[in-house]
Tab-separated table of C-alpha atoms in Angstrom:
chain	number	residue	atom	x	y	z
A	1	ARG	CA	-26.834	67.409	-5.727
A	2	VAL	CA	-28.837	69.290	-8.281
A	3	SER	CA	-31.824	67.195	-9.568
A	4	SER	CA	-32.847	67.376	-13.203
A	5	ASP	CA	-36.579	68.043	-13.160
A	6	GLY	CA	-36.995	69.349	-9.554
A	7	LYS	CA	-38.153	65.815	-8.513
A	8	PRO	CA	-36.109	64.023	-5.889
A	9	PRO	CA	-33.280	61.903	-7.269
A	10	LYS	CA	-33.935	58.267	-8.048
A	11	PHE	CA	-32.858	56.011	-5.265
A	12	GLN	CA	-29.442	54.616	-6.191
A	13	PRO	CA	-28.772	51.391	-4.120
A	14	PRO	CA	-25.272	51.332	-2.592
A	15	PRO	CA	-22.708	49.207	-4.606
A	16	LYS	CA	-22.615	45.621	-3.382
A	17	PRO	CA	-19.367	44.926	-1.547
A	18	VAL	CA	-17.051	42.386	-3.072
A	19	ILE	CA	-15.875	39.981	-0.343
A	20	ILE	CA	-12.531	38.535	-1.060
A	21	ASP	CA	-12.372	35.621	1.434
A	22	ARG	CA	-8.588	35.166	2.031
A	23	LYS	CA	-9.244	31.928	4.152
A	24	THR	CA	-11.008	29.956	1.321
A	25	GLU	CA	-8.291	31.070	-1.057
A	26	LYS	CA	-5.608	29.752	1.064
A	27	GLU	CA	-7.351	26.411	1.566
A	28	GLU	CA	-7.766	25.741	-2.068
A	29	SER	CA	-4.007	25.912	-2.565
A	30	ARG	CA	-3.192	23.795	0.472
A	31	PHE	CA	-0.776	21.044	-0.011
A	32	LEU	CA	-2.065	17.485	0.161
A	33	SER	CA	0.767	14.873	0.624
A	34	PRO	CA	0.808	12.594	-2.446
A	35	GLU	CA	0.704	9.291	-0.359
A	36	PHE	CA	-2.865	10.084	0.880
A	37	ILE	CA	-4.278	9.790	-2.789
A	38	PRO	CA	-5.136	6.075	-3.194
A	39	PRO	CA	-4.048	4.496	-6.538
A	40	ARG	CA	-6.581	3.270	-9.076
A	41	GLY	CA	-7.447	-0.309	-8.459
A	42	ARG	CA	-9.999	-2.802	-7.253
A	43	LYS	CA	-8.903	-2.859	-3.698
A	44	ASP	CA	-11.513	-2.279	-0.875
A	45	PRO	CA	-11.643	1.338	0.191
A	46	LEU	CA	-11.685	0.204	3.729
A	47	LYS	CA	-7.997	-0.566	3.584
A	48	TYR	CA	-7.069	2.974	2.391
A	49	TYR	CA	-9.425	4.399	5.130
A	50	ILE	CA	-7.627	2.514	7.848
A	51	GLU	CA	-4.172	3.559	6.479
A	52	ARG	CA	-5.218	7.133	6.330
A	53	LYS	CA	-6.384	6.961	9.983
A	54	ASP	CA	-3.131	5.572	11.141
A	55	MET	CA	-1.179	8.072	8.928
A	56	ILE	CA	-3.165	11.005	10.536
A	57	GLN	CA	-2.419	9.361	14.072
A	58	ARG	CA	1.231	9.365	13.393
A	59	ARG	CA	1.087	13.040	11.994
A	60	LYS	CA	-0.485	14.216	15.179
A	61	VAL	CA	2.410	12.925	17.196
A	62	PHE	CA	5.297	13.622	14.710
A	63	ASN	CA	5.418	16.604	12.376
A	64	ILE	CA	6.041	15.634	8.756
A	65	PRO	CA	6.518	18.886	6.877
A	66	GLU	CA	5.289	19.744	3.285
A	67	PHE	CA	8.091	19.025	0.896
A	68	TYR	CA	8.400	18.292	-2.801
A	69	VAL	CA	11.097	16.682	-5.038
A	70	GLY	CA	14.155	19.212	-5.084
A	71	HIS	CA	13.818	20.253	-1.519
A	72	VAL	CA	16.879	19.843	0.645
A	73	LEU	CA	15.956	17.863	3.758
A	74	ALA	CA	17.819	16.774	6.968
A	75	VAL	CA	16.500	13.462	8.572
A	76	THR	CA	17.654	12.109	11.966
A	77	THR	CA	16.851	8.434	12.404
A	78	ALA	CA	17.520	6.132	15.423
A	79	ASN	CA	20.359	3.820	14.736
A	80	PRO	CA	21.323	1.258	17.331
A	81	LEU	CA	24.870	0.796	15.747
A	82	ALA	CA	25.756	4.613	15.931
A	83	SER	CA	27.586	6.018	19.059
A	84	ASP	CA	24.958	8.510	19.656
A	85	LYS	CA	22.222	6.116	18.973
A	86	CYS	CA	21.059	8.504	16.245
A	87	SER	CA	22.351	9.403	12.735
A	88	ARG	CA	21.685	12.600	10.623
A	89	PHE	CA	21.639	12.704	6.815
A	90	VAL	CA	21.315	15.743	4.644
A	91	GLY	CA	20.398	15.560	1.039
A	92	ILE	CA	18.199	16.556	-2.000
A	93	CYS	CA	14.781	14.762	-2.199
A	94	ILE	CA	14.965	13.089	-5.694
A	95	GLN	CA	11.811	10.928	-5.645
A	96	ARG	CA	8.730	10.457	-3.588
A	97	GLY	CA	7.137	6.940	-3.994
A	98	GLY	CA	4.596	4.562	-2.461
A	99	THR	CA	1.166	5.269	-1.122
A	100	GLY	CA	-0.277	4.840	2.359
A	101	LEU	CA	1.882	3.868	5.260
A	102	GLY	CA	4.679	2.594	2.995
A	103	ALA	CA	5.369	6.041	1.511
A	104	THR	CA	9.066	6.557	0.855
A	105	PHE	CA	11.410	9.376	-0.214
A	106	VAL	CA	14.889	9.144	-1.440
A	107	LEU	CA	17.559	11.738	-0.445
A	108	ARG	CA	20.746	12.102	-2.495
A	109	ASN	CA	24.091	13.784	-1.444
A	110	VAL	CA	27.684	13.432	-2.405
A	111	ILE	CA	29.880	12.798	0.658
A	112	GLU	CA	33.699	12.750	0.001
A	113	ASP	CA	33.352	12.236	-3.641
A	114	GLN	CA	30.969	9.301	-3.086
A	115	GLY	CA	27.327	9.658	-4.256
A	116	VAL	CA	24.989	8.342	-1.517
A	117	GLU	CA	21.223	7.816	-1.780
A	118	ILE	CA	19.275	6.770	1.261
A	119	CYS	CA	15.432	5.820	0.938
A	120	TYR	CA	13.529	6.677	4.105
A	121	GLU	CA	9.920	5.691	4.896
A	122	LEU	CA	7.802	8.565	5.982
A	123	TYR	CA	5.985	6.726	8.657
A	124	SER	CA	8.670	4.615	10.170
A	125	PRO	CA	8.892	5.058	13.913
A	126	ARG	CA	12.699	5.129	13.698
A	127	ILE	CA	12.664	8.682	12.167
A	128	GLN	CA	13.164	11.135	14.974
A	129	ALA	CA	12.886	14.390	13.049
A	130	ILE	CA	12.482	15.662	9.509
A	131	GLU	CA	13.636	19.274	8.806
A	132	VAL	CA	13.295	21.129	5.583
A	133	LEU	CA	16.506	23.235	4.995
A	134	LYS	CA	15.816	24.751	1.557
A	135	LEU	CA	12.578	24.925	-0.214
A	136	GLU	CA	12.699	24.911	-3.983
A	137	LYS	CA	10.749	23.030	-6.536
A	138	ARG	CA	12.244	21.670	-9.733
A	139	LEU	CA	10.918	21.335	-13.268
A	140	ASP	CA	10.528	17.542	-13.196
A	141	GLU	CA	8.765	15.101	-11.005
A	142	HIS	CA	11.750	13.011	-10.113
A	143	LEU	CA	15.514	13.916	-10.159
A	144	MET	CA	17.050	10.310	-10.979
A	145	TYR	CA	19.135	12.104	-13.672
A	146	LEU	CA	21.263	13.581	-10.918
A	147	ARG	CA	23.113	10.210	-10.871
A	148	ASP	CA	24.395	10.912	-14.434
A	149	ALA	CA	24.928	14.606	-13.865
A	150	LEU	CA	28.156	16.381	-12.719
A	151	PRO	CA	28.569	15.699	-8.901
A	152	GLU	CA	28.404	19.493	-8.165
A	153	TYR	CA	24.589	19.276	-8.619
A	154	SER	CA	24.075	16.765	-6.048
A	155	THR	CA	26.327	18.082	-3.413
A	156	VAL	CA	24.637	19.597	-0.384
A	157	ASP	CA	26.451	21.124	2.503
A	158	VAL	CA	25.997	18.717	5.464
A	159	ASN	CA	26.222	21.608	7.966
A	160	MET	CA	23.841	23.854	6.048
A	161	LYS	CA	21.614	26.096	7.993
A	162	PRO	CA	17.869	26.203	7.153
A	163	VAL	CA	17.121	28.895	4.635
A	164	PRO	CA	14.483	31.316	6.180
A	165	ARG	CA	11.145	31.572	4.297
A	166	MET	CA	7.908	33.479	4.809
A	167	ASP	CA	4.843	31.304	5.114
A	168	HIS	CA	2.606	33.061	2.437
A	169	GLU	CA	5.332	33.097	-0.163
A	170	GLU	CA	5.053	30.663	-3.013
A	171	ILE	CA	7.568	27.918	-3.209
A	172	PRO	CA	10.140	29.003	-5.874
A	173	VAL	CA	10.830	26.821	-8.873
A	174	ASN	CA	14.486	26.302	-9.645
A	175	LYS	CA	14.775	26.296	-13.395
A	176	VAL	CA	18.393	25.179	-13.397
A	177	GLN	CA	19.481	23.182	-16.442
A	178	VAL	CA	21.794	20.432	-15.253
A	179	ARG	CA	24.903	19.514	-17.133
A	180	MET	CA	25.525	15.750	-17.653
A	181	LYS	CA	28.591	13.477	-17.499
A	182	PRO	CA	29.487	12.066	-20.840
A	183	LYS	CA	27.273	9.243	-22.093
A	184	PRO	CA	26.487	6.342	-21.346
A	185	TRP	CA	23.843	7.269	-18.764
A	186	SER	CA	21.915	4.940	-16.603
A	187	LYS	CA	18.779	5.718	-18.584
A	188	ARG	CA	18.503	7.433	-21.907
A	189	TRP	CA	17.180	10.637	-20.467
A	190	GLU	CA	16.871	12.456	-23.825
A	191	ARG	CA	14.010	10.166	-24.865
A	192	PRO	CA	10.429	11.623	-24.769
A	193	LYS	CA	9.031	9.023	-22.308
A	194	TYR	CA	10.951	10.428	-19.390
A	195	ASN	CA	9.976	14.078	-20.421
A	196	ILE	CA	12.884	15.509	-18.568
A	197	LYS	CA	13.118	19.362	-18.712
A	198	GLY	CA	15.878	20.094	-16.277
A	199	ILE	CA	18.723	18.796	-18.301
A	200	LYS	CA	21.017	20.879	-20.686
A	201	PHE	CA	21.371	18.318	-23.427
A	202	GLU	CA	24.729	18.968	-25.198
A	203	LEU	CA	24.012	16.199	-27.734
A	204	PRO	CA	24.206	16.863	-31.456
A	205	GLU	CA	20.794	17.713	-33.283
A	206	HIS	CA	20.599	14.435	-35.054
A	207	LYS	CA	20.725	12.500	-31.836
A	208	MET	CA	17.907	14.546	-30.271
A	209	GLN	CA	15.834	14.007	-33.261
A	210	ALA	CA	16.587	10.355	-33.388
A	211	ALA	CA	15.397	10.116	-29.748
A	212	GLN	CA	12.023	11.518	-30.809
A	213	LYS	CA	11.385	8.302	-32.770
A	214	TRP	CA	10.373	6.753	-29.416
A	215	SER	CA	7.735	9.464	-28.800
A	216	GLN	CA	4.125	8.227	-28.166
A	217	PRO	CA	2.070	11.332	-28.802
A	218	TRP	CA	-1.169	9.287	-28.516
A	219	LEU	CA	-0.580	8.647	-24.870
A	220	GLU	CA	-1.890	12.010	-23.695
A	221	PHE	CA	-5.192	11.421	-25.374
A	222	ASP	CA	-5.589	7.804	-23.980
A	223	MET	CA	-8.839	8.102	-21.927
A	224	LEU	CA	-8.265	4.837	-20.170
A	225	ARG	CA	-5.108	6.358	-18.503
A	226	GLU	CA	-6.970	9.313	-17.090
A	227	TYR	CA	-7.231	9.296	-13.344
A	228	ASP	CA	-9.030	12.326	-12.114
A	229	THR	CA	-8.254	12.739	-8.417
A	230	SER	CA	-9.969	16.083	-7.851
A	231	LYS	CA	-12.981	14.712	-6.194
A	232	ILE	CA	-10.996	12.082	-4.112
A	233	GLU	CA	-8.677	14.807	-3.045
A	234	GLU	CA	-11.401	17.141	-1.834
A	235	LYS	CA	-12.935	14.270	0.305
A	236	ILE	CA	-9.534	13.448	1.653
A	237	ARG	CA	-8.607	17.034	2.503
A	238	LYS	CA	-11.857	17.480	4.369
A	239	GLU	CA	-11.218	14.314	6.387
A	240	LEU	CA	-7.680	15.444	7.114
A	241	SER	CA	-8.722	18.879	8.272
A	242	GLU	CA	-11.390	17.498	10.480
A	243	GLU	CA	-9.197	14.831	12.061
A	244	LEU	CA	-6.278	17.170	12.638
A	245	GLU	CA	-8.370	19.812	14.444
A	246	LYS	CA	-9.600	17.188	16.917
B	1	MET	CA	-0.940	-5.445	2.230
B	2	MET	CA	0.667	-2.755	4.415
B	3	PRO	CA	3.634	-2.385	6.506
B	4	ILE	CA	3.642	-2.639	10.462
B	5	TRP	CA	6.337	-1.601	12.810
B	6	THR	CA	7.437	-3.367	15.976
B	7	LYS	CA	8.558	-1.461	19.217
B	8	SER	CA	12.193	-2.277	18.292
B	9	GLY	CA	11.795	-0.603	14.910
B	10	GLU	CA	11.576	-3.566	12.638
B	11	LYS	CA	9.091	-3.607	9.811
B	12	HIS	CA	6.780	-6.551	8.879
B	13	ALA	CA	4.470	-6.830	5.873
B	14	VAL	CA	0.920	-7.562	6.903
B	15	THR	CA	-2.250	-8.601	5.006
B	16	LEU	CA	-5.604	-7.020	5.818
B	17	LEU	CA	-8.569	-9.680	6.158
B	18	LYS	CA	-12.135	-8.666	6.458
B	19	VAL	CA	-14.836	-10.757	8.171
B	20	GLN	CA	-17.903	-10.082	6.149
B	21	ASP	CA	-21.232	-11.710	7.222
B	22	CYS	CA	-20.101	-15.003	8.465
B	23	HIS	CA	-22.707	-17.307	9.918
B	24	VAL	CA	-22.695	-20.857	11.172
B	25	LEU	CA	-24.981	-22.830	8.782
B	26	ARG	CA	-25.238	-26.462	10.050
B	27	TYR	CA	-24.027	-28.855	12.560
B	28	VAL	CA	-23.034	-32.334	11.219
B	29	SER	CA	-22.317	-34.898	13.940
B	30	LYS	CA	-19.491	-37.270	13.892
B	31	GLU	CA	-21.513	-40.379	12.911
B	32	GLU	CA	-23.345	-38.438	10.041
B	33	SER	CA	-20.073	-37.122	8.482
B	34	GLY	CA	-18.171	-40.385	9.038
B	35	GLY	CA	-15.006	-38.473	10.148
B	36	LYS	CA	-13.129	-38.271	13.358
B	37	THR	CA	-14.846	-35.150	14.700
B	38	ALA	CA	-17.974	-33.227	14.256
B	39	LYS	CA	-18.155	-30.717	11.457
B	40	LEU	CA	-19.631	-27.197	11.358
B	41	LEU	CA	-20.658	-25.756	8.113
B	42	VAL	CA	-19.893	-21.954	7.876
B	43	GLY	CA	-20.884	-19.507	5.117
B	44	GLY	CA	-19.275	-16.131	4.295
B	45	LYS	CA	-20.144	-13.005	2.268
B	46	ASN	CA	-23.889	-12.462	1.389
B	47	VAL	CA	-24.788	-12.710	-2.139
B	48	SER	CA	-28.033	-12.403	-4.160
B	49	PRO	CA	-30.346	-15.474	-3.913
B	50	PHE	CA	-31.727	-15.276	-7.436
B	51	SER	CA	-28.815	-16.849	-9.311
B	52	LYS	CA	-29.136	-20.306	-7.696
B	53	PRO	CA	-32.276	-22.708	-7.745
B	54	GLU	CA	-34.440	-23.023	-4.689
B	55	SER	CA	-33.068	-26.412	-3.736
B	56	ALA	CA	-29.709	-24.756	-3.072
B	57	HIS	CA	-31.271	-22.396	-0.577
B	58	GLU	CA	-32.367	-25.181	1.887
B	59	ILE	CA	-29.242	-24.769	4.135
B	60	PHE	CA	-29.579	-21.047	4.327
B	61	ARG	CA	-33.330	-21.242	5.016
B	62	GLU	CA	-32.849	-23.641	7.896
B	63	ALA	CA	-30.313	-21.234	9.482
B	64	GLY	CA	-32.319	-18.239	8.847
B	65	VAL	CA	-29.505	-16.557	6.852
B	66	PRO	CA	-29.310	-14.963	3.333
B	67	ARG	CA	-27.458	-16.887	0.714
B	68	LYS	CA	-23.752	-17.029	1.066
B	69	GLN	CA	-21.177	-16.994	-1.548
B	70	LYS	CA	-18.967	-19.556	-0.007
B	71	VAL	CA	-19.555	-22.572	2.381
B	72	THR	CA	-16.716	-24.327	4.220
B	73	THR	CA	-16.445	-27.030	6.730
B	74	PHE	CA	-14.468	-26.811	10.063
B	75	ASN	CA	-13.548	-29.910	12.012
B	76	VAL	CA	-14.729	-29.105	15.523
B	77	THR	CA	-14.543	-30.916	18.944
B	78	ASP	CA	-17.818	-31.578	20.753
B	79	ASP	CA	-17.351	-28.781	23.291
B	80	ALA	CA	-16.968	-26.207	20.616
B	81	ILE	CA	-20.298	-26.761	18.874
B	82	ILE	CA	-22.166	-23.636	17.965
B	83	LYS	CA	-26.013	-23.281	17.158
B	84	PRO	CA	-26.561	-22.792	13.529
B	85	GLY	CA	-27.400	-19.105	12.637
B	86	THR	CA	-24.881	-17.509	15.055
B	87	PRO	CA	-22.893	-14.753	13.329
B	88	LEU	CA	-19.116	-15.051	13.699
B	89	TYR	CA	-16.961	-11.904	14.047
B	90	ALA	CA	-13.268	-10.904	13.811
B	91	ALA	CA	-13.111	-10.922	17.593
B	92	HIS	CA	-13.154	-14.740	17.364
B	93	PHE	CA	-9.265	-14.421	17.105
B	94	ARG	CA	-6.942	-12.584	19.448
B	95	PRO	CA	-3.746	-10.644	18.615
B	96	GLY	CA	-0.646	-12.888	19.146
B	97	GLN	CA	-2.556	-15.973	17.974
B	98	PHE	CA	-1.250	-18.046	15.092
B	99	VAL	CA	-3.600	-18.793	12.170
B	100	ASP	CA	-3.612	-20.958	8.920
B	101	VAL	CA	-5.190	-19.151	5.839
B	102	THR	CA	-6.543	-21.289	2.898
B	103	ALA	CA	-7.539	-19.731	-0.429
B	104	LYS	CA	-7.552	-20.601	-4.180
B	105	THR	CA	-4.380	-19.353	-5.810
B	106	ILE	CA	-4.522	-17.008	-8.658
B	107	GLY	CA	-5.061	-19.027	-11.928
B	108	LYS	CA	-2.321	-18.696	-14.561
B	109	GLY	CA	-3.754	-20.978	-17.177
B	110	PHE	CA	-1.737	-23.471	-19.146
B	111	GLN	CA	1.957	-22.491	-18.351
B	112	GLY	CA	5.268	-24.027	-19.460
B	113	VAL	CA	7.748	-25.733	-17.247
B	114	VAL	CA	9.968	-22.748	-16.576
B	115	LYS	CA	7.126	-20.613	-14.979
B	116	ARG	CA	5.264	-23.583	-13.414
B	117	TRP	CA	8.064	-25.500	-11.801
B	118	GLY	CA	11.053	-23.079	-11.950
B	119	PHE	CA	13.137	-25.116	-14.464
B	120	LYS	CA	16.238	-23.208	-15.757
B	121	GLY	CA	15.534	-23.900	-19.434
B	122	GLN	CA	18.417	-23.744	-21.881
B	123	PRO	CA	20.884	-20.840	-22.993
B	124	ALA	CA	19.599	-18.234	-25.359
B	125	SER	CA	22.471	-18.680	-27.861
B	126	HIS	CA	25.539	-20.818	-28.476
B	127	GLY	CA	23.873	-23.199	-31.095
B	128	GLN	CA	20.559	-24.007	-29.253
B	129	THR	CA	18.020	-24.959	-31.987
B	130	LYS	CA	14.557	-24.206	-30.953
B	131	THR	CA	15.227	-25.196	-27.343
B	132	HIS	CA	15.038	-22.219	-24.846
B	133	ARG	CA	12.329	-23.013	-22.321
B	134	ARG	CA	11.883	-26.833	-22.811
B	135	PRO	CA	12.112	-29.373	-19.893
B	136	GLY	CA	15.007	-31.328	-21.507
B	137	ALA	CA	15.253	-34.898	-20.350
B	138	ILE	CA	12.144	-36.501	-18.776
B	139	SER	CA	13.688	-39.796	-17.535
B	140	THR	CA	16.802	-41.936	-17.452
B	141	ASN	CA	17.788	-44.867	-19.594
B	142	LYS	CA	17.620	-47.513	-16.891
B	143	ALA	CA	14.216	-46.473	-15.638
B	144	ALA	CA	12.741	-47.309	-19.188
B	145	LYS	CA	9.640	-45.483	-18.305
B	146	VAL	CA	8.395	-41.976	-17.391
B	147	TYR	CA	7.464	-41.558	-13.623
B	148	PHE	CA	3.902	-40.472	-12.862
B	149	PHE	CA	5.010	-37.534	-10.616
B	150	LEU	CA	7.144	-36.057	-13.287
B	151	LYS	CA	6.870	-32.102	-13.470
B	152	MET	CA	5.620	-31.145	-16.894
B	153	PRO	CA	3.769	-28.113	-18.474
B	154	GLY	CA	0.002	-27.866	-17.435
B	155	LYS	CA	-2.592	-25.714	-15.723
B	156	MET	CA	-1.030	-23.531	-13.127
B	157	GLY	CA	-2.749	-21.916	-10.164
B	158	ASN	CA	-6.445	-22.042	-9.301
B	159	PHE	CA	-6.098	-24.690	-6.536
B	160	PHE	CA	-6.385	-24.374	-2.796
B	161	LEU	CA	-3.236	-23.439	-0.966
B	162	THR	CA	-2.718	-22.918	2.764
B	163	SER	CA	-0.218	-20.597	4.422
B	164	PHE	CA	0.643	-22.059	7.795
B	165	GLY	CA	1.613	-20.320	11.057
B	166	LEU	CA	0.546	-16.559	10.364
B	167	LYS	CA	0.617	-14.361	13.252
B	168	VAL	CA	-2.471	-12.110	13.905
B	169	TRP	CA	-1.087	-8.626	14.792
B	170	ARG	CA	-4.295	-6.451	15.206
B	171	ILE	CA	-8.089	-6.986	15.427
B	172	ASN	CA	-10.844	-4.445	14.915
B	173	THR	CA	-14.087	-5.203	16.524
B	174	LYS	CA	-16.107	-2.277	14.924
B	175	LEU	CA	-15.137	-2.686	11.262
B	176	PHE	CA	-14.535	-6.452	11.515
B	177	PHE	CA	-11.044	-6.800	10.066
B	178	PHE	CA	-7.759	-8.164	11.256
B	179	TYR	CA	-4.127	-7.963	10.216
B	180	VAL	CA	-2.149	-11.230	9.478
B	181	ASN	CA	1.522	-11.610	9.012
B	182	GLY	CA	3.036	-12.058	5.640
B	183	SER	CA	1.215	-12.703	2.383
B	184	VAL	CA	-1.922	-14.811	1.807
B	185	PRO	CA	-2.791	-16.893	-1.345
B	186	GLY	CA	-5.469	-15.624	-3.609
B	187	HIS	CA	-6.206	-12.456	-5.626
B	188	THR	CA	-7.357	-9.202	-4.004
B	189	ASN	CA	-10.799	-9.291	-2.478
B	190	CYS	CA	-11.047	-13.083	-2.739
B	191	LEU	CA	-12.705	-15.359	-0.057
B	192	VAL	CA	-10.299	-16.946	2.335
B	193	LYS	CA	-10.671	-19.639	5.085
B	194	VAL	CA	-9.037	-18.709	8.310
B	195	ARG	CA	-8.465	-21.488	10.899
B	196	ASP	CA	-6.477	-21.770	14.336
B	197	SER	CA	-3.034	-23.056	13.335
B	198	LYS	CA	-2.481	-26.731	13.729
B	199	LEU	CA	1.381	-26.613	13.542
B	200	PRO	CA	2.939	-28.267	16.538
B	201	THR	CA	5.050	-25.286	17.476
B	202	TYR	CA	1.958	-23.064	17.910
B	203	LYS	CA	-0.202	-25.651	19.853
B	204	ASP	CA	-0.079	-23.803	23.156
B	205	CYS	CA	0.198	-20.249	21.745
B	206	ASN	CA	-3.511	-19.412	22.150
B	207	LYS	CA	-3.959	-18.109	25.664
B	208	ASN	CA	-7.656	-17.649	26.662
B	209	PRO	CA	-9.232	-17.422	23.298
B	210	PRO	CA	-12.943	-16.706	23.182
B	211	PHE	CA	-14.330	-20.309	23.327
B	212	PRO	CA	-16.348	-21.409	21.349
B	213	THR	CA	-16.563	-18.076	19.674
B	214	PHE	CA	-16.976	-14.389	20.433
B	215	PHE	CA	-20.658	-13.603	21.036
B	216	ALA	CA	-21.638	-10.001	20.246
B	217	ASP	CA	-24.665	-9.903	22.633
B	218	GLY	CA	-22.458	-11.417	25.594
B	219	ASP	CA	-21.226	-9.498	28.585
B	220	GLU	CA	-17.705	-9.028	27.264
B	221	GLU	CA	-16.938	-5.330	26.131
B	222	LEU	CA	-13.953	-5.153	23.884
B	223	PRO	CA	-12.141	-1.949	22.863
B	224	GLU	CA	-12.388	-0.907	19.219
B	225	ASP	CA	-8.812	-2.005	18.447
B	226	LEU	CA	-6.853	-4.765	19.928
B	227	PHE	CA	-3.096	-4.785	19.256
B	228	ASP	CA	-0.381	-7.301	19.787
B	229	GLU	CA	2.108	-6.191	22.585
B	230	GLU	CA	5.047	-5.923	20.281
B	231	ILE	CA	3.402	-3.525	17.730
B	232	PHE	CA	4.417	0.025	17.602
B	233	GLN	CA	1.238	2.221	18.140
B	234	PHE	CA	1.210	5.439	16.241
B	235	THR	CA	-0.019	7.260	19.375
B	236	ASP	CA	3.503	6.641	20.976
B	237	PRO	CA	6.505	8.980	20.295
B	238	SER	CA	9.293	7.741	17.853
B	239	VAL	CA	11.423	4.660	18.672
B	240	THR	CA	14.815	5.437	20.270
B	241	PHE	CA	17.529	2.955	21.290
B	242	ALA	CA	18.816	3.579	24.651
């Protein structure tokens, strides 16, 4: 290089390398099953600690996959009354409830024009296998409105093959707007307290506006209802990763 | 409360009870107490000594123990007397044993007859004038008086209640807790008195209990977790029916 005054060029330190740690990025977006997070209350944390230990123990022996509401699952349970001593049920997960060992999930399917919902316990020893057939998230936290929707939205093929999926792909969100049967419904889903985004409301405008009368806009600013789980989640994630590596 | 599964796949609801700093405080002999058996005073949960006068601390000072929140009496036979000051642990019980649990129920305050005693009340419509949750008639014509034991509105809850014959499923010797079948009276984190069951069906149920109690500095070395035989342990594979 040609120097400006005949003096040697000023020492330019090399540019600092930008390290993108792929491992830490992946860990941040790792899934933590919602039943590990303890609810807000006055119970002794010892109870939740022991439940978590038991849950981790069960997960070491039996694989409970990551799934959300809207996934299509196939569950085989031990059934003393069946001929094969085991029964298989395929359905859409419409709700995940409970905390700790009593965590449950409800699968819905329509079999021979009859809607069937079965509530399974995640940690029950009678469950032989849980397979995720199709991964897709939905716009809402629960899909209870499928009971009042047209049956085509709840039907899942019983002999469906698992849809192949790459590990690093994000779980796709299905933004389908479900068409409903005529009213009356089991719950008034148009009301703002349910905050349902996945229904195509074909109701007249004045009815939709009348439903907004029951809105409670002050609820999102209520500080007593805030439950910040970020720190608790971090601790539990650490505990989980340590225990599962053992 | 949490669920527990047996080896045949049945689910039972279970309450977690924690043994927190229990010590024997005093021995009261049969003649002193005037009862049929000797008594042992036992205290639970340590609490600050500053909220009570010095006179109340005598028992604890004699036993050499910090002030306890609750002191209960246990009727004990002469061969089961323990020296005051010994700590009591969860390993005092054994899985498969049956137990009675006493605690003060949750206080509901002054309650009406429908909630307190489960009366049906009156219909909501069809001409009822100002009468929907009232007791109705309180006696008959011939009696010409109201009986003493009549169920009427009053203070509900906040009294001692015992649940009898609860099975012990699991005992932990390190963290001092144990699982007891079913529900237990009282609110969460309340103090509870646990005693060997005196129901006649469970008289001979307790095989080789630690007698008079489990001593931590003794020779016995127990594993961390003691389970009942029928419990499904999470280290086993899933249950199958042959």
